[in-house]
PDB file of C-alpha atoms in Angstrom:
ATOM      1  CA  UNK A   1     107.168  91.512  92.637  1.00 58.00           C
ATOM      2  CA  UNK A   2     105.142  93.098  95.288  1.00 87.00           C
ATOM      3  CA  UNK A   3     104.079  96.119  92.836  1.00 91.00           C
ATOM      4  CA  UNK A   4     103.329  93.433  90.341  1.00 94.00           C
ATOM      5  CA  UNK A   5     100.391  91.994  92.754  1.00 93.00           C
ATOM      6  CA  UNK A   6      99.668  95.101  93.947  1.00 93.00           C
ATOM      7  CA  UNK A   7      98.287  95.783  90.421  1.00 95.00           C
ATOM      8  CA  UNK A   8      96.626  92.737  89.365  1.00 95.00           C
ATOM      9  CA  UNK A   9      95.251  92.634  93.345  1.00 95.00           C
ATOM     10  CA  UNK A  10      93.777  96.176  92.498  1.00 96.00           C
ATOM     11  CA  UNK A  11      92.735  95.097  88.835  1.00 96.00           C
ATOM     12  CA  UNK A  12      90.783  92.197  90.494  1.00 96.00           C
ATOM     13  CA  UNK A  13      88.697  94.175  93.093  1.00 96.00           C
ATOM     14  CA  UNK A  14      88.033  97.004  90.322  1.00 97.00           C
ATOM     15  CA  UNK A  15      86.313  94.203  88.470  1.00 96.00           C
ATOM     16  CA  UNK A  16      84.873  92.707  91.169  1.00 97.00           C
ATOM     17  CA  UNK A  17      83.102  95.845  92.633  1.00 96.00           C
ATOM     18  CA  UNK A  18      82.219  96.675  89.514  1.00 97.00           C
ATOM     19  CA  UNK A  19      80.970  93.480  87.927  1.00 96.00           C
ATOM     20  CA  UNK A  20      78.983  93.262  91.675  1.00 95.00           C
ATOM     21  CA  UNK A  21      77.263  96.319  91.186  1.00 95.00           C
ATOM     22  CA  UNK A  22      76.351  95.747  87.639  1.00 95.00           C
ATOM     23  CA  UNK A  23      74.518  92.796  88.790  1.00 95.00           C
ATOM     24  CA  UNK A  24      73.451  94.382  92.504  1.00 93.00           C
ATOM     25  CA  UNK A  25      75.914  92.199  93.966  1.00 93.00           C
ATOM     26  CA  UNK A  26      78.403  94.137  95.992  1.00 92.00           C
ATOM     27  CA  UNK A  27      78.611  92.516  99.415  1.00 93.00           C
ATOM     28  CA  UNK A  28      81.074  90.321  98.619  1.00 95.00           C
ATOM     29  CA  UNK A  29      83.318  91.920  95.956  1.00 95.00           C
ATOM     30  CA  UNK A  30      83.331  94.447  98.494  1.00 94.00           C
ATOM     31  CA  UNK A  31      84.303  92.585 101.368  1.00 95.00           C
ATOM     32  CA  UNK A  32      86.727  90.950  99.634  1.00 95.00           C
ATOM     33  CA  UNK A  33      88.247  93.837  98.718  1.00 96.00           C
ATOM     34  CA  UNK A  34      88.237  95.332 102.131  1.00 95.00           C
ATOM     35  CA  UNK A  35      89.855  92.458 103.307  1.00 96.00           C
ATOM     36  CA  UNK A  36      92.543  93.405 100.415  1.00 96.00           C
ATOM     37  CA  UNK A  37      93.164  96.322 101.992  1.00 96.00           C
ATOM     38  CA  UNK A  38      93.349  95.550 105.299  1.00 96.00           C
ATOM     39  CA  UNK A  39      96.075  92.580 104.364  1.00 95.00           C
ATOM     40  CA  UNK A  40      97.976  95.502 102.258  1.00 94.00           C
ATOM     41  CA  UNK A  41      97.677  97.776 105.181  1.00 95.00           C
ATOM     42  CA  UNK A  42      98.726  95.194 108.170  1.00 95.00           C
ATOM     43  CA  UNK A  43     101.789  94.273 105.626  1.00 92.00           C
ATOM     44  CA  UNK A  44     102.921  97.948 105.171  1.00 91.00           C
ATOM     45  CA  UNK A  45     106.070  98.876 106.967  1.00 89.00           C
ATOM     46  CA  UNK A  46     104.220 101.991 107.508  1.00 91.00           C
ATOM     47  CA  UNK A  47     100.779 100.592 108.750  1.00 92.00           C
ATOM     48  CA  UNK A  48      99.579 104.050 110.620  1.00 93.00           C
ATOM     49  CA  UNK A  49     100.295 106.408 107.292  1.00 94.00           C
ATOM     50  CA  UNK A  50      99.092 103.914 104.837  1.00 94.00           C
ATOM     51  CA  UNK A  51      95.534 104.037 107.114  1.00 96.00           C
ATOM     52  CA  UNK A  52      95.445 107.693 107.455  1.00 96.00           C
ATOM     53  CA  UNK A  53      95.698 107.561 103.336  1.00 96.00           C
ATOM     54  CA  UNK A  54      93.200 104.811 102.899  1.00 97.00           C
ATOM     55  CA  UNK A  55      90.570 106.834 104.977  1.00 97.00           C
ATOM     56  CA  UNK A  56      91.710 110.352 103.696  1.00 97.00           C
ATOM     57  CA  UNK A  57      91.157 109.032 100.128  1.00 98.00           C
ATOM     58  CA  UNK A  58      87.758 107.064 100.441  1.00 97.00           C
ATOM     59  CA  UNK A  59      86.560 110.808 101.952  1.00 97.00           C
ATOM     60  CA  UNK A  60      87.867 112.987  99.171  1.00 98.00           C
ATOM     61  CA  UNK A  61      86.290 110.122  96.708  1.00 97.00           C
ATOM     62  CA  UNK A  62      83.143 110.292  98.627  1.00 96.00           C
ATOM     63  CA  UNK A  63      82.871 113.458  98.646  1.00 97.00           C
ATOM     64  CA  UNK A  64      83.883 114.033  94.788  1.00 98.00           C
ATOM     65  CA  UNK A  65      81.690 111.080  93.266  1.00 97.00           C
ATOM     66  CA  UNK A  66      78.438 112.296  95.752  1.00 96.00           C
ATOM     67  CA  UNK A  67      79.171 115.787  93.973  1.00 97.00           C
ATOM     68  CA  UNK A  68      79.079 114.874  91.082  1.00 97.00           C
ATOM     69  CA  UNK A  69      76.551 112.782  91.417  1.00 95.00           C
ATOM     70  CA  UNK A  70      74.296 115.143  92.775  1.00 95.00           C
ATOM     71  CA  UNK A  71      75.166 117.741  90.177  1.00 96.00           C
ATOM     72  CA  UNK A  72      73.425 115.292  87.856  1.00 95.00           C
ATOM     73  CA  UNK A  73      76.055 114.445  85.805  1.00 96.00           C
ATOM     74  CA  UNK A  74      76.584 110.389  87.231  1.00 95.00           C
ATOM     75  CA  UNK A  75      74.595 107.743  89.122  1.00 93.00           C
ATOM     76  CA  UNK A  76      75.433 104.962  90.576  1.00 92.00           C
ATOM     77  CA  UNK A  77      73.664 101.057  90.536  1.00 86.00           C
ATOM     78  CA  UNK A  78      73.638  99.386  93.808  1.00 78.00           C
ATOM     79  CA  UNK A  79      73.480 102.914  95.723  1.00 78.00           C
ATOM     80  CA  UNK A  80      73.687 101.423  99.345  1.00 83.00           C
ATOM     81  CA  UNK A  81      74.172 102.986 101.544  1.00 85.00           C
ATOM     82  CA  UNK A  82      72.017 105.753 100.420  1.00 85.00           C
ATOM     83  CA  UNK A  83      71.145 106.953  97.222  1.00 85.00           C
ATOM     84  CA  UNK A  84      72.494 111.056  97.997  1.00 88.00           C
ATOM     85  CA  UNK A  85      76.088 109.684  98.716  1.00 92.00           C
ATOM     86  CA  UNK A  86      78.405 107.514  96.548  1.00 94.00           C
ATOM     87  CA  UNK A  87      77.956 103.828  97.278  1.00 95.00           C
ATOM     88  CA  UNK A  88      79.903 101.482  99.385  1.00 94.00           C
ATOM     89  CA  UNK A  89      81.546  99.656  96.333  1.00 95.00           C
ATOM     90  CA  UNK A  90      82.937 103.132  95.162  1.00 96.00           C
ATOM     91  CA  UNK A  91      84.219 103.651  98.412  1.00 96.00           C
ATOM     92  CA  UNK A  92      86.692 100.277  98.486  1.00 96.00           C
ATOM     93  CA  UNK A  93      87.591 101.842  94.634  1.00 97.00           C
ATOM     94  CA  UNK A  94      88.994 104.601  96.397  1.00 98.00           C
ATOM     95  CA  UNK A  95      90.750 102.510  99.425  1.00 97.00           C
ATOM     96  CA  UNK A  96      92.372 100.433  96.199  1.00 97.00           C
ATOM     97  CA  UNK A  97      93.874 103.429  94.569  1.00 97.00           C
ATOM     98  CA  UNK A  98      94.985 104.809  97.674  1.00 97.00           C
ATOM     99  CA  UNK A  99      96.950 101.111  98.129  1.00 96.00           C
ATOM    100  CA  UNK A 100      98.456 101.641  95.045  1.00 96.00           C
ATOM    101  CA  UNK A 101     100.457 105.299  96.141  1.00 95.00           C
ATOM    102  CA  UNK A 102     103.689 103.400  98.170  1.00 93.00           C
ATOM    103  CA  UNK A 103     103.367 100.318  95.490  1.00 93.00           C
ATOM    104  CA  UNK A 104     102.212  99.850  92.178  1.00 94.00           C
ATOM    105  CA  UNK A 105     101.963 104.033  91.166  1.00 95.00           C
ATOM    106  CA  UNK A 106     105.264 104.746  93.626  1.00 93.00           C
ATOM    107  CA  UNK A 107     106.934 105.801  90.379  1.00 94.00           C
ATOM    108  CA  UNK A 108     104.438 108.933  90.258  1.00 94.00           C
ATOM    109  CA  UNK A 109     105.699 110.140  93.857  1.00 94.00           C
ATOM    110  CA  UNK A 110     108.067 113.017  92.995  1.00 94.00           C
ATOM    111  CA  UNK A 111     105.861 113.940  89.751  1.00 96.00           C
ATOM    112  CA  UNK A 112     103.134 115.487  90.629  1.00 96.00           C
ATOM    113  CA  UNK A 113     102.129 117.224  86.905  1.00 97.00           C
ATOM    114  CA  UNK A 114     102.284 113.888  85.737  1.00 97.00           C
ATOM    115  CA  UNK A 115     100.443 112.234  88.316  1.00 97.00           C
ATOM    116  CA  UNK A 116      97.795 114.937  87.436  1.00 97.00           C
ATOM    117  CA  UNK A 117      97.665 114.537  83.566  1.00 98.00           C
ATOM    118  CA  UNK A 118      97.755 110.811  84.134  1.00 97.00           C
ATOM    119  CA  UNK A 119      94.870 110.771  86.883  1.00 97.00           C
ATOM    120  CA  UNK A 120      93.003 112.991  85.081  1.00 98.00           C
ATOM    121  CA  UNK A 121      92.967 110.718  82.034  1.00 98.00           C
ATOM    122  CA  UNK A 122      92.707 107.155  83.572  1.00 97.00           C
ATOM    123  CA  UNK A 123      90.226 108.579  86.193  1.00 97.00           C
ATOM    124  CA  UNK A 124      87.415 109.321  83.820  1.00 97.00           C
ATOM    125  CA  UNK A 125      88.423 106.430  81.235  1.00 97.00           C
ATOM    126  CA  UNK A 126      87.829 103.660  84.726  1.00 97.00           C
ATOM    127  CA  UNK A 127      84.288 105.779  85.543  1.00 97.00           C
ATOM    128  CA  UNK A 128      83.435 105.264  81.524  1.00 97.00           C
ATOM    129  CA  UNK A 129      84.779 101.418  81.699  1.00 97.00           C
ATOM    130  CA  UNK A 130      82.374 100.885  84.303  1.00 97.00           C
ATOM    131  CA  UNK A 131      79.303 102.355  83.216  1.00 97.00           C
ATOM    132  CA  UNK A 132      79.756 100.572  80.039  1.00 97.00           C
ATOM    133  CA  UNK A 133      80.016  97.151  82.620  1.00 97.00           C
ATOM    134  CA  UNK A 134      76.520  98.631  83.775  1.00 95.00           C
ATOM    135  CA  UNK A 135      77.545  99.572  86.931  1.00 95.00           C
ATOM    136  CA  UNK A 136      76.401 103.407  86.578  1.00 95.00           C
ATOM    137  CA  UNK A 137      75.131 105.723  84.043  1.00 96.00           C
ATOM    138  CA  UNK A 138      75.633 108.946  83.042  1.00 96.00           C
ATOM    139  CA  UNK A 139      73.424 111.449  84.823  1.00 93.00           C
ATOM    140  CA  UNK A 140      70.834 113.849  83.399  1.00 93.00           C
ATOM    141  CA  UNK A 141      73.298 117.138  82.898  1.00 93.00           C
ATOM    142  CA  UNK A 142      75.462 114.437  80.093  1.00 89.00           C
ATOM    143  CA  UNK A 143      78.390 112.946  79.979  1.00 95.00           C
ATOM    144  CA  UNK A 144      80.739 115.497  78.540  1.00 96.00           C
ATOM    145  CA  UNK A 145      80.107 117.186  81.889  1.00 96.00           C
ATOM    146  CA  UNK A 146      80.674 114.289  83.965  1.00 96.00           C
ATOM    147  CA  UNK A 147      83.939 113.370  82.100  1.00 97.00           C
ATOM    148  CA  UNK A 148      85.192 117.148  82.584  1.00 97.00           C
ATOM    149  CA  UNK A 149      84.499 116.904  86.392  1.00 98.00           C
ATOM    150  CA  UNK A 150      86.171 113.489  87.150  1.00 98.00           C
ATOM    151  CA  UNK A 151      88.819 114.611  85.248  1.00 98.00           C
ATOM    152  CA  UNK A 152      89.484 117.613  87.704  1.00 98.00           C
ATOM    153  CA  UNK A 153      88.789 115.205  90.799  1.00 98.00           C
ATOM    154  CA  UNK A 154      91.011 112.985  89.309  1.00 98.00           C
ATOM    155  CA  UNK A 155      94.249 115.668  88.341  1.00 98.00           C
ATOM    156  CA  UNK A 156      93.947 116.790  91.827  1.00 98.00           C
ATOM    157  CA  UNK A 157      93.668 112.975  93.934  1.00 98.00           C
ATOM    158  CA  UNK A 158      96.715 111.813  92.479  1.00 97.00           C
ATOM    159  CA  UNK A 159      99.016 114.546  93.515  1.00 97.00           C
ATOM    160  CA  UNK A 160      97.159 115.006  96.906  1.00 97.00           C
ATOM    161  CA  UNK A 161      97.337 111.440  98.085  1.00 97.00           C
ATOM    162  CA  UNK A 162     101.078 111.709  97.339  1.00 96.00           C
ATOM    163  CA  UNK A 163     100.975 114.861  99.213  1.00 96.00           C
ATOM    164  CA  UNK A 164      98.846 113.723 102.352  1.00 95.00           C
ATOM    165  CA  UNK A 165     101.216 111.016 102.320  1.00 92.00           C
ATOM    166  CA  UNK A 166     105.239 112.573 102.188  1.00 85.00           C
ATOM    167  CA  UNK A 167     107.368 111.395 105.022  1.00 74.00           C
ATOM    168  CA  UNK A 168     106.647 114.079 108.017  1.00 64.00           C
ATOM    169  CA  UNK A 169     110.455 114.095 109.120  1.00 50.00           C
ATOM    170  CA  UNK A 170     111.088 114.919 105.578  1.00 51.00           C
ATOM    171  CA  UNK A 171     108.777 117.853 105.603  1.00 49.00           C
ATOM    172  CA  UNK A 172     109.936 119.033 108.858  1.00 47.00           C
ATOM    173  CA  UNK A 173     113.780 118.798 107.543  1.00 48.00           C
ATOM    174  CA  UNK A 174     112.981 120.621 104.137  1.00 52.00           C
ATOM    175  CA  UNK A 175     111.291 123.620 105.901  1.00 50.00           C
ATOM    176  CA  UNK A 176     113.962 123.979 108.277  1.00 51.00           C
ATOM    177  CA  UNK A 177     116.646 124.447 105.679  1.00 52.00           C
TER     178      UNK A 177
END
């Protein structure tokens, strides 16, 4: 049941940030959203890990969307808090996906080529989704560039957050053998 919420929870703030910053109101859908997290987080029998994913995973989505974006090939509405990095709304996108690694995606863990062809595909489609809600646009170098480059972002998050977040002692037990 938990994985169940977990995905209509993340459903609901992907809408909400979204719908916000088609309208250039994201304060509260992101709030609201951070406040998500920070429930999923304190609930988490693993609250330190899930935290070091959240925050590893809104900077490689930071740093991927402000790429791309300033390669000209997306742009954001609502661009606080500046208009060379990805916006604040984006950034509680990427602290829901990251939520979504021990629950609703756990399934993906040990399958990382599939986690890649699957983020790869569903990465891209959300991006289009929303910039047909009017929350971004496609930038001047097209869309067929854009698509190819969140697609790449994408194929590698999924398998890295599930990386960045393996069990150490596990880790530590495998390379020993």
């Amino acid at each position: 049941m938990t994985k169940f919420w977990n995905f209509v929870l993340f459903q609901l703030g992907w809408f909400a940030c979204v719908i916000g910053a088609a309208n250039h109101q994201v304060l509260w859908p992101a709030i609201g959203t951070l406040i998500y997290i920070g429930l999923h987080i304190w609930r988490s029998s693993r609250r330190a890990s899930e935290l070091r994913l959240v925050i590893k995973a809104i900077l490689f989505g930071v740093s991927a969307d402000t790429l791309i974006a300033n390669f000209g090939f997306l742009s954001f509405e609502d661009a606080w808090p500046s208009i060379y990095l990805s916006p604040l709304w984006m950034w509680t996108l990427w602290a829901l996906v990251a939520s979504t690694m021990n629950s609703s995606l756990v399934w993906l863990r040990d399958k990382p080529i599939l986690g890649a062809i699957l983020g790869a595909i569903a990465g891209p489609m959300s991006y289009e989704a929303g910039i047909r809600m009017g929350a971004g646009d496609w930038g001047p170098n097209g869309q067929i560039g854009g698509l190819i480059l969140l697609s790449l972002a994408w194929g590698i998050a999924i398998p890295l957050f599930f990386y960045w977040d393996r069990p150490v002692g596990l880790v530590l037990l495998k390379n020993q053998e």
